[in-house]
Amino acid sequence: MTSGGQTNFYAERLGNHAVHHVEKLSNILRVQWCLLIKGTEAIQSRASFQSCRLHGSHLPLL
């Protein structure tokens, strides 16, 4: 392999490695975002339920 070809080979490997890491980070952020949304919904649901109980309202059972 020529020096230029070897440099291109390593540059391509490094690029692929970087893309792999970006994809992993993207997936982690996506999972964290989903967990944040689910947690927020659970907190809002619980707060809403407690508020209804305090005011004597009844929530329909789903």
PDB file of C-alpha atoms in Angstrom:
ATOM      1  CA  MET A   1       0.000   0.000   0.000  1.00  0.00           C
ATOM      2  CA  THR A   2       1.378   3.429  -0.856  1.00  0.00           C
ATOM      3  CA  SER A   3       1.838   6.091   1.753  1.00  0.00           C
ATOM      4  CA  GLY A   4      -1.057   8.086   0.313  1.00  0.00           C
ATOM      5  CA  GLY A   5      -3.247   4.994   0.146  1.00  0.00           C
ATOM      6  CA  GLN A   6      -2.369   4.083   3.712  1.00  0.00           C
ATOM      7  CA  THR A   7      -3.192   7.626   4.859  1.00  0.00           C
ATOM      8  CA  ASN A   8      -6.550   7.435   3.105  1.00  0.00           C
ATOM      9  CA  PHE A   9      -7.204   4.031   4.682  1.00  0.00           C
ATOM     10  CA  TYR A  10      -6.521   5.359   8.192  1.00  0.00           C
ATOM     11  CA  ALA A  11      -8.529   8.522   7.527  1.00  0.00           C
ATOM     12  CA  GLU A  12     -11.478   6.413   6.382  1.00  0.00           C
ATOM     13  CA  ARG A  13     -11.208   4.157   9.463  1.00  0.00           C
ATOM     14  CA  LEU A  14     -11.043   7.202  11.723  1.00  0.00           C
ATOM     15  CA  GLY A  15     -14.052   8.717   9.944  1.00  0.00           C
ATOM     16  CA  ASN A  16     -16.051   5.499  10.316  1.00  0.00           C
ATOM     17  CA  HIS A  17     -15.058   5.305  13.980  1.00  0.00           C
ATOM     18  CA  ALA A  18     -16.228   8.893  14.525  1.00  0.00           C
ATOM     19  CA  VAL A  19     -19.540   8.196  12.771  1.00  0.00           C
ATOM     20  CA  HIS A  20     -20.045   5.136  14.978  1.00  0.00           C
ATOM     21  CA  HIS A  21     -19.512   7.232  18.119  1.00  0.00           C
ATOM     22  CA  VAL A  22     -21.877   9.950  16.903  1.00  0.00           C
ATOM     23  CA  GLU A  23     -24.554   7.315  16.214  1.00  0.00           C
ATOM     24  CA  LYS A  24     -24.072   5.845  19.716  1.00  0.00           C
ATOM     25  CA  LEU A  25     -24.334   9.273  21.326  1.00  0.00           C
ATOM     26  CA  SER A  26     -27.403  10.051  19.248  1.00  0.00           C
ATOM     27  CA  ASN A  27     -29.071   6.840  20.431  1.00  0.00           C
ATOM     28  CA  ILE A  28     -28.180   7.606  24.055  1.00  0.00           C
ATOM     29  CA  LEU A  29     -29.639  11.102  23.757  1.00  0.00           C
ATOM     30  CA  ARG A  30     -32.787   9.696  22.143  1.00  0.00           C
ATOM     31  CA  VAL A  31     -33.255   7.229  25.019  1.00  0.00           C
ATOM     32  CA  GLN A  32     -32.605   9.946  27.613  1.00  0.00           C
ATOM     33  CA  TRP A  33     -35.154  12.213  25.898  1.00  0.00           C
ATOM     34  CA  CYS A  34     -37.778   9.439  25.917  1.00  0.00           C
ATOM     35  CA  LEU A  35     -37.126   8.743  29.610  1.00  0.00           C
ATOM     36  CA  LEU A  36     -37.392  12.451  30.394  1.00  0.00           C
ATOM     37  CA  ILE A  37     -40.735  12.707  28.573  1.00  0.00           C
ATOM     38  CA  LYS A  38     -42.093   9.574  30.265  1.00  0.00           C
ATOM     39  CA  GLY A  39     -40.952  10.818  33.676  1.00  0.00           C
ATOM     40  CA  THR A  40     -42.508  14.230  33.083  1.00  0.00           C
ATOM     41  CA  GLU A  41     -45.786  12.625  31.998  1.00  0.00           C
ATOM     42  CA  ALA A  42     -45.778  10.410  35.102  1.00  0.00           C
ATOM     43  CA  ILE A  43     -45.137  13.390  37.385  1.00  0.00           C
ATOM     44  CA  GLN A  44     -47.883  15.422  35.692  1.00  0.00           C
ATOM     45  CA  SER A  45     -50.288  12.502  35.889  1.00  0.00           C
ATOM     46  CA  ARG A  46     -49.551  11.970  39.576  1.00  0.00           C
ATOM     47  CA  ALA A  47     -49.870  15.709  40.338  1.00  0.00           C
ATOM     48  CA  SER A  48     -53.168  15.833  38.443  1.00  0.00           C
ATOM     49  CA  PHE A  49     -54.478  12.798  40.336  1.00  0.00           C
ATOM     50  CA  GLN A  50     -53.468  14.272  43.705  1.00  0.00           C
ATOM     51  CA  SER A  51     -55.024  17.623  42.792  1.00  0.00           C
ATOM     52  CA  CYS A  52     -58.309  15.919  41.911  1.00  0.00           C
ATOM     53  CA  ARG A  53     -58.267  14.004  45.204  1.00  0.00           C
ATOM     54  CA  LEU A  54     -57.702  17.230  47.135  1.00  0.00           C
ATOM     55  CA  HIS A  55     -60.662  18.876  45.419  1.00  0.00           C
ATOM     56  CA  GLY A  56     -62.931  15.860  45.718  1.00  0.00           C
ATOM     57  CA  SER A  57     -63.010  15.223  41.972  1.00  0.00           C
ATOM     58  CA  HIS A  58     -62.988  11.717  40.607  1.00  0.00           C
ATOM     59  CA  LEU A  59     -60.968  10.532  37.658  1.00  0.00           C
ATOM     60  CA  PRO A  60     -62.512   7.945  35.376  1.00  0.00           C
ATOM     61  CA  LEU A  61     -60.683   4.635  35.469  1.00  0.00           C
ATOM     62  CA  LEU A  62     -59.187   3.757  32.110  1.00  0.00           C
TER      63      LEU A  62
END
